[in-house]
Tab-separated table of C-alpha atoms and ligand atoms in Angstrom:
chain	number	residue	atom	x	y	z
A	1	MET	CA	14.330	26.409	6.958
A	2	ALA	CA	13.614	22.793	7.407
A	3	LEU	CA	14.702	19.259	6.579
A	4	ILE	CA	12.228	17.925	4.082
A	5	VAL	CA	11.845	14.449	2.391
A	6	HIS	CA	10.375	14.188	-1.030
A	7	LYS	CA	9.362	10.856	-2.546
A	8	TYR	CA	8.691	10.496	-6.308
A	9	GLY	CA	6.785	7.417	-7.649
A	10	GLY	CA	7.466	5.545	-10.874
A	11	THR	CA	5.294	7.643	-13.178
A	12	SER	CA	6.896	10.815	-11.821
A	13	MET	CA	10.311	9.349	-12.631
A	14	GLY	CA	9.053	7.788	-15.920
A	15	SER	CA	11.359	9.484	-18.448
A	16	THR	CA	14.436	11.727	-18.567
A	17	GLU	CA	12.132	14.736	-19.145
A	18	ARG	CA	10.147	13.888	-15.979
A	19	ILE	CA	13.358	13.285	-14.047
A	20	ARG	CA	14.523	16.774	-15.131
A	21	ASN	CA	11.294	18.176	-13.839
A	22	VAL	CA	11.736	16.420	-10.512
A	23	ALA	CA	15.251	17.899	-10.344
A	24	LYS	CA	13.993	21.382	-11.028
A	25	ARG	CA	11.312	21.023	-8.293
A	26	VAL	CA	13.796	19.710	-5.736
A	27	ALA	CA	16.225	22.479	-6.689
A	28	LYS	CA	13.533	25.006	-6.062
A	29	TRP	CA	13.056	23.709	-2.538
A	30	ALA	CA	16.838	23.493	-1.914
A	31	ARG	CA	17.425	27.015	-3.177
A	32	ALA	CA	14.675	28.249	-0.790
A	33	GLY	CA	17.037	26.984	1.963
A	34	HIS	CA	15.666	23.573	2.811
A	35	GLN	CA	17.775	20.575	3.458
A	36	MET	CA	16.559	18.054	0.920
A	37	VAL	CA	16.438	14.252	0.952
A	38	VAL	CA	14.836	12.605	-2.100
A	39	VAL	CA	13.635	9.010	-2.324
A	40	PRO	CA	12.624	7.973	-5.895
A	41	SER	CA	11.055	4.779	-7.174
A	42	ALA	CA	12.164	2.881	-10.253
A	43	MET	CA	11.053	4.353	-13.577
A	44	SER	CA	7.461	3.226	-14.300
A	45	GLY	CA	7.147	-0.284	-15.503
A	46	GLU	CA	10.762	-1.130	-14.642
A	47	THR	CA	10.112	-3.232	-11.526
A	48	ASN	CA	7.454	-5.247	-13.463
A	49	ARG	CA	9.837	-5.696	-16.355
A	50	LEU	CA	12.619	-6.993	-14.106
A	51	LEU	CA	10.354	-9.367	-12.292
A	52	GLY	CA	8.962	-10.527	-15.548
A	53	LEU	CA	12.443	-11.516	-16.682
A	54	ALA	CA	12.917	-13.445	-13.510
A	55	ARG	CA	9.669	-15.342	-13.953
A	56	GLU	CA	10.593	-16.245	-17.491
A	57	LEU	CA	13.607	-18.029	-16.172
A	58	ALA	CA	12.071	-19.585	-13.055
A	59	PRO	CA	8.293	-19.794	-13.408
A	60	GLY	CA	6.383	-20.550	-10.207
A	61	SER	CA	9.392	-21.176	-8.008
A	62	THR	CA	9.544	-19.381	-4.687
A	63	THR	CA	12.535	-20.779	-2.722
A	64	SER	CA	14.202	-18.325	-0.350
A	65	ALA	CA	17.489	-18.654	-2.326
A	66	LEU	CA	15.575	-17.582	-5.394
A	67	GLN	CA	13.837	-14.725	-3.658
A	68	ARG	CA	17.194	-13.401	-2.613
A	69	GLU	CA	17.985	-13.069	-6.306
A	70	PHE	CA	14.601	-11.523	-7.078
A	71	ASP	CA	15.545	-8.753	-4.630
A	72	MET	CA	19.080	-8.392	-6.090
A	73	LEU	CA	17.356	-7.906	-9.500
A	74	ALA	CA	14.346	-5.785	-8.571
A	75	SER	CA	16.448	-3.338	-6.490
A	76	THR	CA	18.402	-2.256	-9.595
A	77	GLY	CA	15.428	-0.227	-10.841
A	78	GLU	CA	15.757	2.235	-7.990
A	79	GLN	CA	19.598	2.343	-8.375
A	80	VAL	CA	19.111	3.648	-11.925
A	81	SER	CA	16.629	6.240	-10.681
A	82	VAL	CA	18.896	7.647	-7.925
A	83	GLY	CA	21.834	7.921	-10.344
A	84	LEU	CA	19.871	9.687	-12.957
A	85	LEU	CA	18.291	12.122	-10.500
A	86	ALA	CA	21.679	12.986	-8.987
A	87	ILE	CA	22.985	13.629	-12.462
A	88	ALA	CA	19.993	15.820	-13.282
A	89	LEU	CA	20.403	17.790	-10.057
A	90	GLN	CA	24.057	18.356	-10.712
A	91	ALA	CA	23.117	19.527	-14.265
A	92	GLU	CA	20.870	22.070	-12.434
A	93	GLY	CA	23.930	23.287	-10.625
A	94	LEU	CA	23.260	21.693	-7.214
A	95	GLY	CA	25.474	19.495	-5.137
A	96	ALA	CA	23.835	16.055	-5.097
A	97	VAL	CA	24.871	12.550	-4.079
A	98	SER	CA	23.045	9.278	-4.463
A	99	TYR	CA	23.109	6.210	-2.270
A	100	ALA	CA	21.759	2.626	-2.556
A	101	GLY	CA	20.029	1.239	0.573
A	102	TRP	CA	23.046	-0.719	1.618
A	103	GLN	CA	25.264	2.348	1.442
A	104	VAL	CA	23.196	4.391	3.937
A	105	PRO	CA	22.657	1.752	5.328
A	106	ILE	CA	18.953	1.077	5.635
A	107	ARG	CA	18.927	-2.124	7.679
A	108	THR	CA	16.076	-4.630	7.254
A	109	ASN	CA	15.286	-8.157	8.387
A	110	ASN	CA	16.006	-10.934	5.876
A	111	ALA	CA	12.457	-11.538	4.708
A	112	TYR	CA	13.271	-11.200	0.963
A	113	THR	CA	10.704	-9.520	-1.203
A	114	LYS	CA	8.818	-8.252	1.880
A	115	ALA	CA	11.530	-7.152	4.223
A	116	ARG	CA	10.858	-4.812	7.187
A	117	ILE	CA	13.101	-1.795	7.970
A	118	GLU	CA	14.758	-2.163	11.352
A	119	SER	CA	17.026	0.852	11.512
A	120	ILE	CA	18.496	3.616	9.470
A	121	ASP	CA	21.938	5.138	10.024
A	122	ASP	CA	21.634	8.888	9.560
A	123	GLN	CA	25.356	9.783	9.879
A	124	LYS	CA	26.289	9.882	6.207
A	125	VAL	CA	23.153	11.638	5.162
A	126	ARG	CA	23.475	14.281	7.878
A	127	ALA	CA	27.105	14.976	6.890
A	128	ASP	CA	26.112	15.460	3.228
A	129	LEU	CA	23.182	17.743	4.203
A	130	ALA	CA	25.519	19.769	6.365
A	131	ALA	CA	27.848	20.109	3.397
A	132	GLY	CA	24.928	21.588	1.452
A	133	LYS	CA	24.182	18.522	-0.766
A	134	VAL	CA	20.846	17.169	-1.770
A	135	VAL	CA	20.822	13.491	-0.679
A	136	ILE	CA	19.126	10.917	-2.917
A	137	ILE	CA	18.372	7.521	-1.511
A	138	THR	CA	16.899	4.516	-3.289
A	139	GLY	CA	13.303	3.624	-2.425
A	140	PHE	CA	12.095	-0.008	-1.970
A	141	GLN	CA	15.373	-1.469	-0.873
A	142	GLY	CA	17.621	-2.167	2.153
A	143	VAL	CA	20.251	-4.562	3.399
A	144	ASP	CA	19.965	-7.413	5.902
A	145	GLY	CA	22.329	-8.240	8.810
A	146	ASP	CA	24.499	-10.400	6.507
A	147	GLY	CA	24.855	-7.756	3.789
A	148	HIS	CA	22.243	-9.222	1.350
A	149	VAL	CA	20.146	-6.711	-0.579
A	150	THR	CA	16.476	-6.885	0.395
A	151	THR	CA	13.310	-5.173	-0.982
A	152	LEU	CA	10.260	-4.005	1.000
A	153	GLY	CA	7.366	-5.310	-1.062
A	154	ARG	CA	5.611	-3.679	-3.982
A	155	GLY	CA	4.986	0.029	-3.516
A	156	GLY	CA	7.703	0.042	-0.831
A	157	SER	CA	9.357	3.304	-1.815
A	158	ASP	CA	6.595	5.069	0.120
A	159	THR	CA	7.807	3.134	3.253
A	160	SER	CA	11.490	4.010	2.526
A	161	ALA	CA	10.674	7.700	2.338
A	162	VAL	CA	8.592	7.794	5.543
A	163	ALA	CA	11.196	5.732	7.415
A	164	VAL	CA	13.985	8.025	6.218
A	165	ALA	CA	11.889	11.027	7.292
A	166	ALA	CA	11.347	9.427	10.756
A	167	ALA	CA	15.011	8.664	11.153
A	168	LEU	CA	16.006	12.200	10.215
A	169	LYS	CA	13.201	13.732	12.215
A	170	ALA	CA	12.215	15.594	9.044
A	171	ALA	CA	9.734	18.490	9.237
A	172	GLU	CA	7.621	16.771	6.514
A	173	CYS	CA	7.551	13.913	4.119
A	174	LEU	CA	5.953	14.792	0.776
A	175	ILE	CA	4.793	11.888	-1.348
A	176	TYR	CA	4.669	13.059	-4.978
A	177	THR	CA	2.639	10.875	-7.271
A	178	ASP	CA	0.505	10.815	-10.420
A	179	VAL	CA	-2.724	11.931	-8.663
A	180	ASP	CA	-3.071	15.185	-6.729
A	181	GLY	CA	-3.876	13.606	-3.374
A	182	VAL	CA	-5.905	10.915	-1.615
A	183	TYR	CA	-9.423	10.554	-3.114
A	184	THR	CA	-12.613	9.177	-1.774
A	185	THR	CA	-11.798	6.134	-3.977
A	186	ASP	CA	-9.440	5.373	-6.870
A	187	PRO	CA	-10.253	8.251	-9.373
A	188	ARG	CA	-9.318	5.931	-12.198
A	189	VAL	CA	-12.285	3.727	-11.329
A	190	VAL	CA	-14.755	6.409	-10.236
A	191	PRO	CA	-14.210	9.655	-12.152
A	192	GLU	CA	-16.536	11.510	-9.672
A	193	ALA	CA	-14.227	10.654	-6.791
A	194	ARG	CA	-13.247	13.722	-4.741
A	195	ARG	CA	-9.904	14.687	-3.378
A	196	LEU	CA	-9.790	14.810	0.459
A	197	HIS	CA	-7.986	17.888	1.903
A	198	THR	CA	-7.190	15.862	5.031
A	199	VAL	CA	-7.615	12.195	5.949
A	200	SER	CA	-7.077	10.822	9.443
A	201	PHE	CA	-4.202	8.549	9.980
A	202	GLU	CA	-6.554	5.723	11.074
A	203	GLU	CA	-8.618	6.028	7.914
A	204	MET	CA	-5.517	6.064	5.797
A	205	LEU	CA	-4.272	3.005	7.482
A	206	GLU	CA	-7.566	1.169	6.766
A	207	MET	CA	-7.744	2.410	3.169
A	208	ALA	CA	-4.143	1.318	2.538
A	209	SER	CA	-4.641	-2.145	4.152
A	210	MET	CA	-7.865	-2.614	2.224
A	211	GLY	CA	-6.192	-2.003	-1.107
A	212	SER	CA	-5.749	1.711	-1.880
A	213	LYS	CA	-2.296	1.599	-3.321
A	214	VAL	CA	-1.771	5.366	-3.236
A	215	LEU	CA	0.289	4.673	-0.103
A	216	GLN	CA	1.828	1.452	0.959
A	217	ILE	CA	0.432	0.343	4.285
A	218	ARG	CA	3.796	0.166	6.043
A	219	SER	CA	4.464	3.775	5.183
A	220	VAL	CA	1.248	4.753	6.997
A	221	GLU	CA	2.231	2.589	9.974
A	222	PHE	CA	5.635	4.283	10.157
A	223	ALA	CA	4.020	7.751	9.872
A	224	GLY	CA	1.792	6.838	12.767
A	225	LYS	CA	4.475	5.350	14.927
A	226	TYR	CA	6.891	8.215	14.554
A	227	LYS	CA	4.332	10.941	13.902
A	228	VAL	CA	5.847	11.897	10.578
A	229	PRO	CA	3.897	14.715	8.978
A	230	LEU	CA	2.836	13.215	5.701
A	231	ARG	CA	1.280	14.730	2.588
A	232	VAL	CA	0.299	13.161	-0.818
A	233	LEU	CA	0.526	15.577	-3.786
A	234	SER	CA	0.970	15.756	-7.492
A	235	SER	CA	4.339	15.733	-9.315
A	236	PHE	CA	2.535	16.940	-12.408
A	237	THR	CA	1.935	20.522	-11.346
A	238	PRO	CA	4.395	23.038	-13.013
A	239	TRP	CA	7.670	22.680	-11.132
A	240	ASP	CA	7.923	26.433	-10.599
A	241	ILE	CA	4.686	27.030	-8.691
A	242	PRO	CA	5.369	28.898	-5.430
A	243	ILE	CA	6.522	26.684	-2.619
A	244	GLU	CA	3.842	27.995	-0.252
A	245	ASP	CA	1.101	26.831	-2.632
A	246	GLU	CA	2.757	23.456	-3.275
A	247	ALA	CA	3.183	22.889	0.428
A	248	ARG	CA	-0.540	23.338	1.049
A	249	SER	CA	-1.723	21.222	-1.945
A	250	GLY	CA	-2.768	17.599	-2.003
A	251	THR	CA	-3.922	15.640	1.048
A	252	LEU	CA	-2.538	15.902	4.575
A	253	ILE	CA	-2.659	12.808	6.761
A	254	THR	CA	-3.734	14.116	10.235
A	255	PHE	CA	-3.203	12.553	13.657
A	256	GLU	CA	-5.743	14.503	15.640
A	257	GLU	CA	-9.318	13.533	15.231
A	258	ASP	CA	-10.625	17.009	15.871
A	259	GLU	CA	-8.510	18.284	13.014
A	260	GLN	CA	-10.865	16.340	10.762
A	261	MET	CA	-12.394	18.959	8.420
A	262	GLU	CA	-14.538	16.438	6.591
A	263	GLN	CA	-16.451	14.474	9.150
A	264	ALA	CA	-18.285	12.252	6.722
A	265	VAL	CA	-19.524	8.903	8.030
A	266	VAL	CA	-17.748	7.123	5.263
A	267	SER	CA	-14.604	8.841	4.023
A	268	GLY	CA	-13.446	6.469	1.319
A	269	ILE	CA	-13.888	3.165	-0.510
A	270	ALA	CA	-11.040	0.816	-1.064
A	271	PHE	CA	-10.974	-2.417	-3.134
A	272	ASN	CA	-8.610	-5.168	-4.238
A	273	ARG	CA	-8.421	-8.261	-6.203
A	274	ASP	CA	-5.527	-9.679	-4.123
A	275	GLU	CA	-7.337	-12.464	-2.331
A	276	ALA	CA	-8.778	-15.873	-3.001
A	277	LYS	CA	-11.436	-17.794	-1.109
A	278	ILE	CA	-11.108	-21.345	0.208
A	279	SER	CA	-14.035	-23.380	1.552
A	280	ILE	CA	-13.887	-26.659	3.405
A	281	LEU	CA	-17.241	-28.348	3.271
A	282	GLY	CA	-18.741	-30.803	5.800
A	283	VAL	CA	-16.279	-30.357	8.653
A	284	PRO	CA	-17.395	-31.660	12.074
A	285	ASP	CA	-18.914	-28.796	14.204
A	286	LYS	CA	-16.910	-29.325	17.368
A	287	PRO	CA	-14.406	-27.380	19.498
A	288	GLY	CA	-10.916	-27.035	17.920
A	289	ILE	CA	-11.888	-27.193	14.246
A	290	ALA	CA	-11.076	-23.582	13.485
A	291	TYR	CA	-7.726	-24.055	15.216
A	292	THR	CA	-6.959	-27.239	13.348
A	293	ILE	CA	-7.531	-25.526	9.990
A	294	LEU	CA	-6.157	-22.088	10.643
A	295	GLY	CA	-3.407	-23.194	12.993
A	296	ALA	CA	-1.867	-25.284	10.141
A	297	VAL	CA	-2.214	-22.268	7.779
A	298	ALA	CA	-0.578	-19.891	10.301
A	299	GLU	CA	2.185	-22.380	10.864
A	300	ALA	CA	3.048	-22.130	7.212
A	301	ASN	CA	3.313	-18.319	7.544
A	302	ILE	CA	0.196	-17.818	5.435
A	303	GLU	CA	-1.955	-14.823	6.425
A	304	VAL	CA	-5.707	-15.323	6.621
A	305	ASP	CA	-8.082	-12.416	6.145
A	306	VAL	CA	-11.819	-12.842	6.162
A	307	ILE	CA	-13.249	-15.964	7.878
A	308	ILE	CA	-16.782	-17.365	8.067
A	309	GLN	CA	-18.222	-20.509	9.515
A	310	ASN	CA	-21.729	-21.544	8.634
A	311	ILE	CA	-24.340	-22.761	11.144
A	312	SER	CA	-24.182	-26.506	11.467
A	313	LYS	CA	-26.491	-29.078	10.025
A	314	ASP	CA	-26.366	-32.689	11.372
A	315	GLY	CA	-23.194	-31.835	13.291
A	316	ARG	CA	-21.313	-30.721	10.229
A	317	THR	CA	-20.589	-27.188	8.940
A	318	ASP	CA	-18.761	-25.342	6.148
A	319	PHE	CA	-15.753	-23.230	6.874
A	320	SER	CA	-14.432	-20.488	4.520
A	321	PHE	CA	-11.662	-18.008	4.636
A	322	THR	CA	-9.534	-15.842	2.253
A	323	VAL	CA	-5.775	-15.739	1.742
A	324	HIS	CA	-3.531	-13.733	-0.606
A	325	ARG	CA	-3.889	-15.024	-4.163
A	326	ASN	CA	-0.143	-15.701	-4.196
A	327	ASP	CA	-0.651	-18.084	-1.270
A	328	TYR	CA	-3.734	-19.811	-2.706
A	329	ALA	CA	-2.177	-22.841	-4.350
A	330	ARG	CA	0.116	-23.468	-1.409
A	331	THR	CA	-2.726	-23.182	1.055
A	332	VAL	CA	-4.954	-25.674	-0.845
A	333	ASP	CA	-2.095	-28.079	-1.158
A	334	LEU	CA	-1.318	-27.865	2.586
A	335	LEU	CA	-4.972	-28.393	3.549
A	336	LYS	CA	-5.347	-31.354	1.237
A	337	THR	CA	-2.248	-33.109	2.461
A	338	GLN	CA	-2.068	-32.121	6.103
A	339	VAL	CA	-5.479	-31.129	7.417
A	340	LEU	CA	-8.424	-32.630	5.566
A	341	PRO	CA	-7.657	-36.298	6.388
A	342	SER	CA	-8.025	-35.480	10.115
A	343	LEU	CA	-11.349	-33.689	9.522
A	344	GLY	CA	-13.007	-36.609	7.779
A	345	THR	CA	-13.841	-34.683	4.619
A	346	ASP	CA	-12.148	-34.296	1.248
A	347	ARG	CA	-14.515	-31.513	0.027
A	348	ILE	CA	-12.522	-28.383	-0.597
A	349	GLU	CA	-13.518	-25.614	-2.949
A	350	GLY	CA	-11.542	-22.614	-4.020
A	351	ASP	CA	-12.381	-19.346	-5.915
A	352	THR	CA	-9.642	-17.010	-7.125
A	353	ARG	CA	-12.086	-14.746	-8.878
A	354	ILE	CA	-13.257	-12.751	-5.912
A	355	CYS	CA	-12.631	-9.156	-4.809
A	356	LYS	CA	-12.971	-7.276	-1.539
A	357	VAL	CA	-14.701	-3.919	-1.368
A	358	SER	CA	-14.469	-1.900	1.831
A	359	ILE	CA	-16.048	1.280	3.150
A	360	VAL	CA	-13.927	3.195	5.565
A	361	GLY	CA	-14.643	6.112	7.917
A	362	ILE	CA	-14.069	7.105	11.570
A	363	GLY	CA	-17.578	8.517	11.476
A	364	MET	CA	-18.822	4.888	11.393
A	365	ARG	CA	-17.983	4.664	15.158
A	366	SER	CA	-20.841	6.952	16.076
A	367	HIS	CA	-23.391	5.955	13.473
A	368	VAL	CA	-25.550	2.894	13.279
A	369	GLY	CA	-27.012	1.327	10.115
A	370	ILE	CA	-23.987	1.956	7.994
A	371	ALA	CA	-23.488	-1.681	7.047
A	372	ALA	CA	-27.137	-2.082	6.312
A	373	LYS	CA	-26.917	0.860	3.913
A	374	MET	CA	-23.996	-0.795	2.215
A	375	PHE	CA	-25.791	-4.061	1.819
A	376	ARG	CA	-28.909	-2.319	0.454
A	377	ALA	CA	-26.843	-0.442	-2.163
A	378	LEU	CA	-25.248	-3.758	-3.289
A	379	SER	CA	-28.566	-5.596	-3.389
A	380	GLU	CA	-30.136	-2.824	-5.510
A	381	GLU	CA	-27.406	-3.634	-8.053
A	382	GLY	CA	-28.143	-7.409	-7.756
A	383	ILE	CA	-24.691	-8.071	-6.308
A	384	ASN	CA	-24.441	-11.112	-4.069
A	385	ILE	CA	-22.338	-10.775	-0.870
A	386	GLN	CA	-20.204	-13.889	-0.244
A	387	MET	CA	-18.471	-12.816	2.978
A	388	ILE	CA	-18.559	-9.844	5.353
A	389	SER	CA	-15.985	-8.530	7.833
A	390	THR	CA	-16.220	-5.501	10.063
A	391	SER	CA	-14.088	-3.393	12.401
A	392	GLU	CA	-14.817	-0.189	14.230
A	393	ILE	CA	-14.175	1.991	11.203
A	394	LYS	CA	-14.718	-0.254	8.221
A	395	THR	CA	-16.939	-2.868	6.639
A	396	SER	CA	-15.613	-5.090	3.971
A	397	VAL	CA	-17.483	-7.445	1.707
A	398	VAL	CA	-16.169	-10.235	-0.520
A	399	LEU	CA	-17.852	-10.318	-3.977
A	400	ASP	CA	-17.454	-11.999	-7.369
A	401	GLU	CA	-14.668	-9.938	-8.945
A	402	LYS	CA	-16.774	-9.166	-12.004
A	403	TYR	CA	-18.899	-6.872	-9.828
A	404	MET	CA	-15.969	-4.889	-8.317
A	405	GLU	CA	-16.241	-1.669	-10.267
A	406	LEU	CA	-20.084	-1.677	-10.209
A	407	ALA	CA	-19.988	-2.177	-6.412
A	408	VAL	CA	-17.484	0.631	-5.887
A	409	ARG	CA	-19.443	3.073	-7.962
A	410	ALA	CA	-22.759	2.118	-6.308
A	411	LEU	CA	-21.316	2.579	-2.815
A	412	HIS	CA	-19.605	5.833	-3.772
A	413	ARG	CA	-23.052	7.172	-4.826
A	414	ALA	CA	-24.957	5.650	-1.867
A	415	PHE	CA	-22.646	7.415	0.636
A	416	ASP	CA	-22.749	10.698	-1.274
A	417	LEU	CA	-18.993	10.717	-1.718
A	418	ASP	CA	-19.351	12.473	-5.052
A	419	GLN	CA	-21.000	15.478	-3.219
A	420	PRO	CA	-18.863	18.263	-1.900
A	421	ALA	CA	-18.198	17.776	1.897
A	422	ALA	CA	-20.483	19.652	4.171
B	1	ADP	P1	3.457	5.948	-7.342
B	1	ADP	O1	4.136	5.307	-8.518
B	1	ADP	O2	3.591	7.386	-7.338
B	1	ADP	O3	3.864	5.275	-6.070
B	1	ADP	P2	1.016	4.436	-7.344
B	1	ADP	O4	0.582	3.879	-8.640
B	1	ADP	O5	1.682	3.426	-6.370
B	1	ADP	O6	1.985	5.707	-7.610
B	1	ADP	O7	-0.175	5.027	-6.476
B	1	ADP	C1	-0.940	6.071	-7.107
B	1	ADP	C2	-2.253	5.488	-7.702
B	1	ADP	O8	-3.050	5.056	-6.639
B	1	ADP	C3	-3.099	6.463	-8.413
B	1	ADP	O9	-2.700	6.597	-9.822
B	1	ADP	C4	-4.494	5.848	-8.299
B	1	ADP	O10	-4.936	5.171	-9.411
B	1	ADP	C5	-4.325	4.811	-7.152
B	1	ADP	N1	-5.308	5.052	-6.072
B	1	ADP	C6	-5.975	3.988	-5.493
B	1	ADP	N2	-6.821	4.437	-4.528
B	1	ADP	C7	-6.682	5.847	-4.492
B	1	ADP	C8	-7.221	6.836	-3.717
B	1	ADP	N3	-8.189	6.587	-2.782
B	1	ADP	N4	-6.803	8.091	-4.002
B	1	ADP	C9	-5.898	8.379	-4.865
B	1	ADP	N5	-5.317	7.433	-5.670
B	1	ADP	C10	-5.678	6.133	-5.479
B	2	LIG	N1	9.465	0.124	-7.701
B	2	LIG	C1	8.776	-0.589	-6.674
B	2	LIG	C2	7.550	-1.171	-7.123
B	2	LIG	O1	7.211	-0.998	-8.345
B	2	LIG	C3	8.653	0.267	-5.479
B	2	LIG	C4	7.760	1.426	-5.606
B	2	LIG	O2	7.428	1.820	-6.737
B	2	LIG	O3	7.341	1.994	-4.615
B	2	LIG	O4	6.796	-1.795	-6.413
B	3	MG	MG1	3.237	3.577	-5.122
């Protein structure tokens, strides 16, 4: 019998009826002799509701003091969930105890709203497990060195679950969600998307970082760092299906490349609307320009993603890059006040209506012409590519956001992702 971590997302915890189902499923595993730790998210819609209230009272403001309070507020959603789940488990006749992040404690740094887990104390949890209890720990939240509540960024309960599994050296971390695994792309956008039986850790990392929200990227990073066996599966199967069947369902994240059952060149397509593009026109084409622009942006702790610089004409060139949409206004402001005057231009353009679409696959390493095939599929749909960025196992393009779904569907078809794997 093993120590197992289950994580249940917001939809899976969305009503008392669903929470009762979660409790019955967990009870089934516990009664089979497993030591169970459960990490639930807030009930669906709750985190958005809470943050909406905050924004009503303080629109647009992002001071650190305020972000502390955002975390205090947003973390309550998960506290409700753990309490309800412990009550439901006790009603099922099981010993169960719930903890908030600070009680475990799950220690993080103090980067409010996007804190990183630094350590997890396993003592209390191990004592409860030894006493035969199911332990329920809030997702999404932790506590910093000074005792302030922090949250881990949207979708952060995945990361809490994997980090708890790593700290406890759990045999497996099962991520229960509202789809029955990781698909070739979001099945809500492409109904023909196929479920992958396995996906390599590297591919999952790229898919998550390029926008597939089925797993938060940091959870995948943790799984890789601590080699946590990780599976994504549905919470909507009947709770009483045999454990052996449940344990084999969904998608397994694999760490060995030769375990790859589905060696497609492209395994999946990810997309997001999280970024905005900024172009500075007519900058002098001379050494140090990229540094002058991007150095100032980095200094302000703003992450830059795709970058392009055009060829120069008459000693001047255009320089474009993307940042997270939330950082867009701040970046433009910073460039206008601190950077443009020294570049001898005041021409800056921004576009928040872009999207990024990426094809991902470890098979791309050993195949040529994949990017060309991507560009052809987009051109056949009349979609203009604004920016391109590549790595060994992915190619991303920046497009007008109105083409996002069309592009994803066209690429899904072009790379035969709707066909059963060979
Ligand atoms: P949870 O609340 O369980 O954490 P999320 O909404 O965060 O669930 O993540 C699950 C959702 O991720 C699915 O409902 C699906 O729409 C979306 N998704 C995006 N890309 C993929 C993909 N490649 N495979 C499966 N689901 C995906
Ligand atoms: N409740 C948090 C959110 O909505 C964390 C999570 O669901 O993973 O982002
Ligand atoms: Mg999620």
